[in-house]
Amino acid sequence: MKQRANKVRQKHRDVRSDLLKVACKVFADKGYRKATIAEICKRAGVNIAAVNYYFRSKEKLYVEAWRAAFKASISIYRPDGGVGPDAPPEQRLRGRILSLMRRVADPDNLEFDIVNKELANPTGLLAEVMHESVEPIRRQMNQLVSELLGGQASKEDVLLCQMSIIAQCLYPLVHMRNRNAFARSRRRGGLMLPEMDIEKIAEHVVRFSLAGIREMRRRIEAARERATE
């Protein structure tokens, strides 16, 4: 009886896992609105009632598919880039930048493709799960930038620097994905950047960001000194 019960539980886990894997691919390819439960179930090889049984609704399946894609991505690309908390802040920043860029550049990273489709045709369904998942990583980056800027930096200073770093990371990667999309459709479009590997771009982002942070810290501390004279 126990062995049979274990087999049943494993079967349920397998079906749920298969549904999530297929849903990730379909939502990444078509977006929420164009994806259908019928297609997802057909590709997963299960009865159409399985979505209702395991996830209750298409909306819940969408949320859980993104969560699964995010967790899979994070398990491969640790947010800290494998750099320990005792390393100098410059090394920790490099680790985080390189990890983020590798993660987004990975063609198998469906998390990013699902978000792209969501941004193009918003449903609002991912807002809560994305905040829950991404906020801890954002706070860690915030603390690191604050450390690099020094204790006199304002919350706004930290936020502006963090925004600049993330923008530098994402722009070339979005461009690369667009380049591939245009290539598949045999069309030209947008600003064509030269081909560069992720490591080279990441090193540039690190150097550029650290230089900017050092200059911003110098100005903040100089302004504070003038204010106390």
PDB file of C-alpha atoms in Angstrom:
ATOM      1  CA  MET A   1       0.000   0.000   0.000  1.00  0.00           C
ATOM      2  CA  LYS A   2       2.757   2.410   0.950  1.00  0.00           C
ATOM      3  CA  GLN A   3       4.681   1.701  -2.255  1.00  0.00           C
ATOM      4  CA  ARG A   4       1.542   2.240  -4.300  1.00  0.00           C
ATOM      5  CA  ALA A   5       0.823   5.527  -2.524  1.00  0.00           C
ATOM      6  CA  ASN A   6       4.374   6.690  -3.235  1.00  0.00           C
ATOM      7  CA  LYS A   7       3.941   5.876  -6.920  1.00  0.00           C
ATOM      8  CA  VAL A   8       0.699   7.864  -7.039  1.00  0.00           C
ATOM      9  CA  ARG A   9       2.328  10.862  -5.378  1.00  0.00           C
ATOM     10  CA  GLN A  10       5.276  10.666  -7.777  1.00  0.00           C
ATOM     11  CA  LYS A  11       2.908  10.494 -10.736  1.00  0.00           C
ATOM     12  CA  HIS A  12       1.137  13.628  -9.528  1.00  0.00           C
ATOM     13  CA  ARG A  13       4.463  15.411  -9.117  1.00  0.00           C
ATOM     14  CA  ASP A  14       5.516  14.363 -12.617  1.00  0.00           C
ATOM     15  CA  VAL A  15       2.292  15.566 -14.228  1.00  0.00           C
ATOM     16  CA  ARG A  16       2.471  18.887 -12.401  1.00  0.00           C
ATOM     17  CA  SER A  17       6.123  19.302 -13.364  1.00  0.00           C
ATOM     18  CA  ASP A  18       5.415  18.477 -17.014  1.00  0.00           C
ATOM     19  CA  LEU A  19       2.590  20.995 -17.105  1.00  0.00           C
ATOM     20  CA  LEU A  20       4.843  23.701 -15.677  1.00  0.00           C
ATOM     21  CA  LYS A  21       7.642  22.978 -18.138  1.00  0.00           C
ATOM     22  CA  VAL A  22       5.334  23.141 -21.130  1.00  0.00           C
ATOM     23  CA  ALA A  23       3.472  26.182 -19.778  1.00  0.00           C
ATOM     24  CA  CYS A  24       6.768  28.055 -19.376  1.00  0.00           C
ATOM     25  CA  LYS A  25       7.577  27.462 -23.044  1.00  0.00           C
ATOM     26  CA  VAL A  26       4.121  28.342 -24.331  1.00  0.00           C
ATOM     27  CA  PHE A  27       3.792  31.511 -22.234  1.00  0.00           C
ATOM     28  CA  ALA A  28       7.324  32.540 -23.216  1.00  0.00           C
ATOM     29  CA  ASP A  29       6.528  32.033 -26.888  1.00  0.00           C
ATOM     30  CA  LYS A  30       2.987  33.419 -27.054  1.00  0.00           C
ATOM     31  CA  GLY A  31       2.331  35.441 -23.929  1.00  0.00           C
ATOM     32  CA  TYR A  32      -0.561  34.941 -21.541  1.00  0.00           C
ATOM     33  CA  ARG A  33      -3.417  36.040 -23.768  1.00  0.00           C
ATOM     34  CA  LYS A  34      -2.526  33.967 -26.845  1.00  0.00           C
ATOM     35  CA  ALA A  35      -1.535  30.862 -24.918  1.00  0.00           C
ATOM     36  CA  THR A  36      -4.316  28.334 -24.436  1.00  0.00           C
ATOM     37  CA  ILE A  37      -4.897  25.638 -21.865  1.00  0.00           C
ATOM     38  CA  ALA A  38      -5.757  23.254 -24.688  1.00  0.00           C
ATOM     39  CA  GLU A  39      -2.350  23.679 -26.335  1.00  0.00           C
ATOM     40  CA  ILE A  40      -0.461  23.395 -23.050  1.00  0.00           C
ATOM     41  CA  CYS A  41      -2.256  20.183 -22.092  1.00  0.00           C
ATOM     42  CA  LYS A  42      -1.869  18.693 -25.560  1.00  0.00           C
ATOM     43  CA  ARG A  43       1.881  19.347 -25.585  1.00  0.00           C
ATOM     44  CA  ALA A  44       2.192  17.988 -22.038  1.00  0.00           C
ATOM     45  CA  GLY A  45       0.236  14.870 -23.011  1.00  0.00           C
ATOM     46  CA  VAL A  46      -2.389  15.265 -20.284  1.00  0.00           C
ATOM     47  CA  ASN A  47      -6.136  15.723 -20.071  1.00  0.00           C
ATOM     48  CA  ILE A  48      -7.332  19.328 -20.292  1.00  0.00           C
ATOM     49  CA  ALA A  49      -8.841  19.002 -16.813  1.00  0.00           C
ATOM     50  CA  ALA A  50      -5.321  18.620 -15.378  1.00  0.00           C
ATOM     51  CA  VAL A  51      -4.758  22.377 -15.246  1.00  0.00           C
ATOM     52  CA  ASN A  52      -7.830  22.855 -13.096  1.00  0.00           C
ATOM     53  CA  TYR A  53      -6.846  19.906 -10.890  1.00  0.00           C
ATOM     54  CA  TYR A  54      -3.259  21.030 -10.254  1.00  0.00           C
ATOM     55  CA  PHE A  55      -3.478  24.820 -10.611  1.00  0.00           C
ATOM     56  CA  ARG A  56      -7.197  25.713 -10.434  1.00  0.00           C
ATOM     57  CA  SER A  57      -6.960  28.258 -13.291  1.00  0.00           C
ATOM     58  CA  LYS A  58      -4.955  29.541 -16.234  1.00  0.00           C
ATOM     59  CA  GLU A  59      -4.056  32.619 -14.172  1.00  0.00           C
ATOM     60  CA  LYS A  60      -2.532  30.503 -11.389  1.00  0.00           C
ATOM     61  CA  LEU A  61      -0.686  28.349 -13.931  1.00  0.00           C
ATOM     62  CA  TYR A  62       0.782  31.521 -15.463  1.00  0.00           C
ATOM     63  CA  VAL A  63       2.036  32.733 -12.102  1.00  0.00           C
ATOM     64  CA  GLU A  64       3.489  29.353 -11.159  1.00  0.00           C
ATOM     65  CA  ALA A  65       5.109  28.964 -14.576  1.00  0.00           C
ATOM     66  CA  TRP A  66       6.978  32.245 -14.161  1.00  0.00           C
ATOM     67  CA  ARG A  67       7.936  31.317 -10.600  1.00  0.00           C
ATOM     68  CA  ALA A  68       9.299  27.979 -11.818  1.00  0.00           C
ATOM     69  CA  ALA A  69      11.259  29.660 -14.621  1.00  0.00           C
ATOM     70  CA  PHE A  70      12.711  32.185 -12.183  1.00  0.00           C
ATOM     71  CA  LYS A  71      13.740  29.533  -9.672  1.00  0.00           C
ATOM     72  CA  ALA A  72      15.365  27.446 -12.408  1.00  0.00           C
ATOM     73  CA  SER A  73      17.298  30.490 -13.597  1.00  0.00           C
ATOM     74  CA  ILE A  74      18.433  31.482 -10.101  1.00  0.00           C
ATOM     75  CA  SER A  75      19.541  27.938  -9.332  1.00  0.00           C
ATOM     76  CA  ILE A  76      21.943  28.105 -12.295  1.00  0.00           C
ATOM     77  CA  TYR A  77      23.022  31.737 -11.923  1.00  0.00           C
ATOM     78  CA  ARG A  78      23.328  32.634  -8.259  1.00  0.00           C
ATOM     79  CA  PRO A  79      22.601  36.354  -7.776  1.00  0.00           C
ATOM     80  CA  ASP A  80      25.926  36.906  -5.984  1.00  0.00           C
ATOM     81  CA  GLY A  81      27.842  35.304  -8.845  1.00  0.00           C
ATOM     82  CA  GLY A  82      29.531  32.954  -6.402  1.00  0.00           C
ATOM     83  CA  VAL A  83      31.388  35.825  -4.718  1.00  0.00           C
ATOM     84  CA  GLY A  84      31.269  35.555  -0.933  1.00  0.00           C
ATOM     85  CA  PRO A  85      29.993  38.287   1.418  1.00  0.00           C
ATOM     86  CA  ASP A  86      33.492  38.894   2.817  1.00  0.00           C
ATOM     87  CA  ALA A  87      34.957  39.834  -0.571  1.00  0.00           C
ATOM     88  CA  PRO A  88      35.670  43.519  -1.356  1.00  0.00           C
ATOM     89  CA  PRO A  89      32.524  45.355  -2.558  1.00  0.00           C
ATOM     90  CA  GLU A  90      34.034  45.886  -6.016  1.00  0.00           C
ATOM     91  CA  GLN A  91      34.358  42.111  -6.469  1.00  0.00           C
ATOM     92  CA  ARG A  92      30.849  41.536  -5.156  1.00  0.00           C
ATOM     93  CA  LEU A  93      29.480  44.074  -7.643  1.00  0.00           C
ATOM     94  CA  ARG A  94      31.306  42.331 -10.477  1.00  0.00           C
ATOM     95  CA  GLY A  95      29.852  38.989  -9.381  1.00  0.00           C
ATOM     96  CA  ARG A  96      26.314  40.343  -9.366  1.00  0.00           C
ATOM     97  CA  ILE A  97      26.634  42.095 -12.718  1.00  0.00           C
ATOM     98  CA  LEU A  98      28.144  39.052 -14.408  1.00  0.00           C
ATOM     99  CA  SER A  99      25.512  36.747 -12.910  1.00  0.00           C
ATOM    100  CA  LEU A 100      22.638  38.968 -14.051  1.00  0.00           C
ATOM    101  CA  MET A 101      24.002  39.301 -17.574  1.00  0.00           C
ATOM    102  CA  ARG A 102      24.674  35.596 -17.946  1.00  0.00           C
ATOM    103  CA  ARG A 103      21.203  34.842 -16.654  1.00  0.00           C
ATOM    104  CA  VAL A 104      19.383  37.180 -19.021  1.00  0.00           C
ATOM    105  CA  ALA A 105      21.565  36.218 -22.003  1.00  0.00           C
ATOM    106  CA  ASP A 106      20.867  32.504 -21.584  1.00  0.00           C
ATOM    107  CA  PRO A 107      18.589  31.532 -24.519  1.00  0.00           C
ATOM    108  CA  ASP A 108      17.019  28.858 -22.318  1.00  0.00           C
ATOM    109  CA  ASN A 109      15.991  31.453 -19.718  1.00  0.00           C
ATOM    110  CA  LEU A 110      12.226  31.506 -20.200  1.00  0.00           C
ATOM    111  CA  GLU A 111      11.757  33.797 -17.209  1.00  0.00           C
ATOM    112  CA  PHE A 112      12.958  36.769 -19.251  1.00  0.00           C
ATOM    113  CA  ASP A 113      10.862  35.871 -22.314  1.00  0.00           C
ATOM    114  CA  ILE A 114       7.696  35.572 -20.228  1.00  0.00           C
ATOM    115  CA  VAL A 115       8.352  39.001 -18.708  1.00  0.00           C
ATOM    116  CA  ASN A 116       8.941  40.498 -22.152  1.00  0.00           C
ATOM    117  CA  LYS A 117       5.571  39.211 -23.326  1.00  0.00           C
ATOM    118  CA  GLU A 118       3.965  40.514 -20.131  1.00  0.00           C
ATOM    119  CA  LEU A 119       5.434  43.989 -20.661  1.00  0.00           C
ATOM    120  CA  ALA A 120       4.216  44.047 -24.261  1.00  0.00           C
ATOM    121  CA  ASN A 121       0.683  43.039 -23.275  1.00  0.00           C
ATOM    122  CA  PRO A 122       0.250  43.531 -19.514  1.00  0.00           C
ATOM    123  CA  THR A 123      -2.086  41.408 -17.436  1.00  0.00           C
ATOM    124  CA  GLY A 124      -0.879  42.477 -13.990  1.00  0.00           C
ATOM    125  CA  LEU A 125      -0.903  38.840 -12.924  1.00  0.00           C
ATOM    126  CA  LEU A 126       2.852  38.635 -12.352  1.00  0.00           C
ATOM    127  CA  ALA A 127       3.233  41.795 -10.259  1.00  0.00           C
ATOM    128  CA  GLU A 128       2.991  40.102  -6.867  1.00  0.00           C
ATOM    129  CA  VAL A 129       5.115  37.040  -7.621  1.00  0.00           C
ATOM    130  CA  MET A 130       7.793  39.134  -9.326  1.00  0.00           C
ATOM    131  CA  HIS A 131       7.992  41.510  -6.383  1.00  0.00           C
ATOM    132  CA  GLU A 132       8.171  38.604  -3.954  1.00  0.00           C
ATOM    133  CA  SER A 133      10.931  36.906  -5.966  1.00  0.00           C
ATOM    134  CA  VAL A 134      13.013  39.853  -7.155  1.00  0.00           C
ATOM    135  CA  GLU A 135      12.779  42.177  -4.148  1.00  0.00           C
ATOM    136  CA  PRO A 136      15.352  40.292  -1.995  1.00  0.00           C
ATOM    137  CA  ILE A 137      17.867  40.479  -4.872  1.00  0.00           C
ATOM    138  CA  ARG A 138      17.112  44.171  -5.382  1.00  0.00           C
ATOM    139  CA  ARG A 139      17.665  44.883  -1.676  1.00  0.00           C
ATOM    140  CA  GLN A 140      21.010  43.086  -1.744  1.00  0.00           C
ATOM    141  CA  MET A 141      22.150  45.162  -4.704  1.00  0.00           C
ATOM    142  CA  ASN A 142      20.858  48.276  -2.963  1.00  0.00           C
ATOM    143  CA  GLN A 143      22.957  47.531   0.128  1.00  0.00           C
ATOM    144  CA  LEU A 144      26.037  46.891  -1.988  1.00  0.00           C
ATOM    145  CA  VAL A 145      25.674  50.158  -3.911  1.00  0.00           C
ATOM    146  CA  SER A 146      25.088  52.015  -0.651  1.00  0.00           C
ATOM    147  CA  GLU A 147      28.314  50.537   0.735  1.00  0.00           C
ATOM    148  CA  LEU A 148      30.255  51.662  -2.345  1.00  0.00           C
ATOM    149  CA  LEU A 149      28.796  55.175  -2.200  1.00  0.00           C
ATOM    150  CA  GLY A 150      29.598  55.618   1.483  1.00  0.00           C
ATOM    151  CA  GLY A 151      27.493  56.492   4.485  1.00  0.00           C
ATOM    152  CA  GLN A 152      26.703  60.024   3.326  1.00  0.00           C
ATOM    153  CA  ALA A 153      24.774  58.993   0.221  1.00  0.00           C
ATOM    154  CA  SER A 154      21.023  59.544   0.214  1.00  0.00           C
ATOM    155  CA  LYS A 155      18.441  56.908  -0.695  1.00  0.00           C
ATOM    156  CA  GLU A 156      17.941  58.743  -3.974  1.00  0.00           C
ATOM    157  CA  ASP A 157      21.670  58.612  -4.751  1.00  0.00           C
ATOM    158  CA  VAL A 158      21.673  54.855  -4.176  1.00  0.00           C
ATOM    159  CA  LEU A 159      18.546  54.337  -6.259  1.00  0.00           C
ATOM    160  CA  LEU A 160      19.919  56.342  -9.196  1.00  0.00           C
ATOM    161  CA  CYS A 161      23.175  54.377  -9.204  1.00  0.00           C
ATOM    162  CA  GLN A 162      21.337  51.084  -8.965  1.00  0.00           C
ATOM    163  CA  MET A 163      19.076  52.070 -11.866  1.00  0.00           C
ATOM    164  CA  SER A 164      22.094  52.991 -13.987  1.00  0.00           C
ATOM    165  CA  ILE A 165      23.812  49.673 -13.327  1.00  0.00           C
ATOM    166  CA  ILE A 166      20.736  47.586 -14.160  1.00  0.00           C
ATOM    167  CA  ALA A 167      20.060  49.618 -17.310  1.00  0.00           C
ATOM    168  CA  GLN A 168      23.617  49.020 -18.527  1.00  0.00           C
ATOM    169  CA  CYS A 169      23.178  45.294 -17.953  1.00  0.00           C
ATOM    170  CA  LEU A 170      19.837  44.959 -19.692  1.00  0.00           C
ATOM    171  CA  TYR A 171      20.208  47.195 -22.742  1.00  0.00           C
ATOM    172  CA  PRO A 172      22.795  45.136 -24.670  1.00  0.00           C
ATOM    173  CA  LEU A 173      21.011  41.906 -23.778  1.00  0.00           C
ATOM    174  CA  VAL A 174      17.658  43.177 -25.026  1.00  0.00           C
ATOM    175  CA  HIS A 175      19.487  44.268 -28.174  1.00  0.00           C
ATOM    176  CA  MET A 176      20.945  40.782 -28.629  1.00  0.00           C
ATOM    177  CA  ARG A 177      17.530  39.172 -28.313  1.00  0.00           C
ATOM    178  CA  ASN A 178      16.060  41.680 -30.775  1.00  0.00           C
ATOM    179  CA  ARG A 179      18.911  40.995 -33.181  1.00  0.00           C
ATOM    180  CA  ASN A 180      18.036  37.299 -33.096  1.00  0.00           C
ATOM    181  CA  ALA A 181      14.340  38.067 -33.636  1.00  0.00           C
ATOM    182  CA  PHE A 182      15.116  40.277 -36.638  1.00  0.00           C
ATOM    183  CA  ALA A 183      17.456  37.636 -38.024  1.00  0.00           C
ATOM    184  CA  ARG A 184      14.745  34.985 -37.813  1.00  0.00           C
ATOM    185  CA  SER A 185      12.303  37.273 -39.624  1.00  0.00           C
ATOM    186  CA  ARG A 186      14.966  38.410 -42.120  1.00  0.00           C
ATOM    187  CA  ARG A 187      14.302  42.038 -41.300  1.00  0.00           C
ATOM    188  CA  ARG A 188      16.608  44.796 -40.152  1.00  0.00           C
ATOM    189  CA  GLY A 189      15.751  47.210 -37.403  1.00  0.00           C
ATOM    190  CA  GLY A 190      16.996  49.214 -34.456  1.00  0.00           C
ATOM    191  CA  LEU A 191      20.527  50.205 -33.551  1.00  0.00           C
ATOM    192  CA  MET A 192      22.935  47.432 -34.478  1.00  0.00           C
ATOM    193  CA  LEU A 193      25.644  47.062 -31.870  1.00  0.00           C
ATOM    194  CA  PRO A 194      28.814  45.133 -32.720  1.00  0.00           C
ATOM    195  CA  GLU A 195      28.945  41.501 -31.651  1.00  0.00           C
ATOM    196  CA  MET A 196      30.550  41.181 -28.207  1.00  0.00           C
ATOM    197  CA  ASP A 197      30.548  38.384 -25.677  1.00  0.00           C
ATOM    198  CA  ILE A 198      28.835  38.709 -22.310  1.00  0.00           C
ATOM    199  CA  GLU A 199      32.073  38.628 -20.334  1.00  0.00           C
ATOM    200  CA  LYS A 200      33.475  41.609 -22.231  1.00  0.00           C
ATOM    201  CA  ILE A 201      30.281  43.646 -21.855  1.00  0.00           C
ATOM    202  CA  ALA A 202      30.069  42.788 -18.161  1.00  0.00           C
ATOM    203  CA  GLU A 203      33.642  43.906 -17.520  1.00  0.00           C
ATOM    204  CA  HIS A 204      32.864  47.219 -19.208  1.00  0.00           C
ATOM    205  CA  VAL A 205      29.716  47.673 -17.118  1.00  0.00           C
ATOM    206  CA  VAL A 206      31.700  46.966 -13.939  1.00  0.00           C
ATOM    207  CA  ARG A 207      34.469  49.458 -14.783  1.00  0.00           C
ATOM    208  CA  PHE A 208      32.046  52.130 -15.945  1.00  0.00           C
ATOM    209  CA  SER A 209      29.783  51.696 -12.910  1.00  0.00           C
ATOM    210  CA  LEU A 210      32.636  51.777 -10.397  1.00  0.00           C
ATOM    211  CA  ALA A 211      34.068  54.903 -12.004  1.00  0.00           C
ATOM    212  CA  GLY A 212      30.667  56.576 -11.834  1.00  0.00           C
ATOM    213  CA  ILE A 213      30.128  55.535  -8.231  1.00  0.00           C
ATOM    214  CA  ARG A 214      33.572  56.824  -7.217  1.00  0.00           C
ATOM    215  CA  GLU A 215      32.867  60.190  -8.843  1.00  0.00           C
ATOM    216  CA  MET A 216      29.421  60.392  -7.274  1.00  0.00           C
ATOM    217  CA  ARG A 217      30.863  59.548  -3.862  1.00  0.00           C
ATOM    218  CA  ARG A 218      33.526  62.240  -4.288  1.00  0.00           C
ATOM    219  CA  ARG A 219      30.871  64.850  -5.065  1.00  0.00           C
ATOM    220  CA  ILE A 220      28.633  63.774  -2.187  1.00  0.00           C
ATOM    221  CA  GLU A 221      31.473  63.949   0.316  1.00  0.00           C
ATOM    222  CA  ALA A 222      32.735  67.271  -1.089  1.00  0.00           C
ATOM    223  CA  ALA A 223      29.259  68.773  -0.806  1.00  0.00           C
ATOM    224  CA  ARG A 224      28.983  67.572   2.791  1.00  0.00           C
ATOM    225  CA  GLU A 225      32.364  69.114   3.646  1.00  0.00           C
ATOM    226  CA  ARG A 226      31.319  72.463   2.158  1.00  0.00           C
ATOM    227  CA  ALA A 227      28.085  72.353   4.129  1.00  0.00           C
ATOM    228  CA  THR A 228      29.964  71.906   7.420  1.00  0.00           C
ATOM    229  CA  GLU A 229      32.532  74.696   6.832  1.00  0.00           C
TER     230      GLU A 229
END
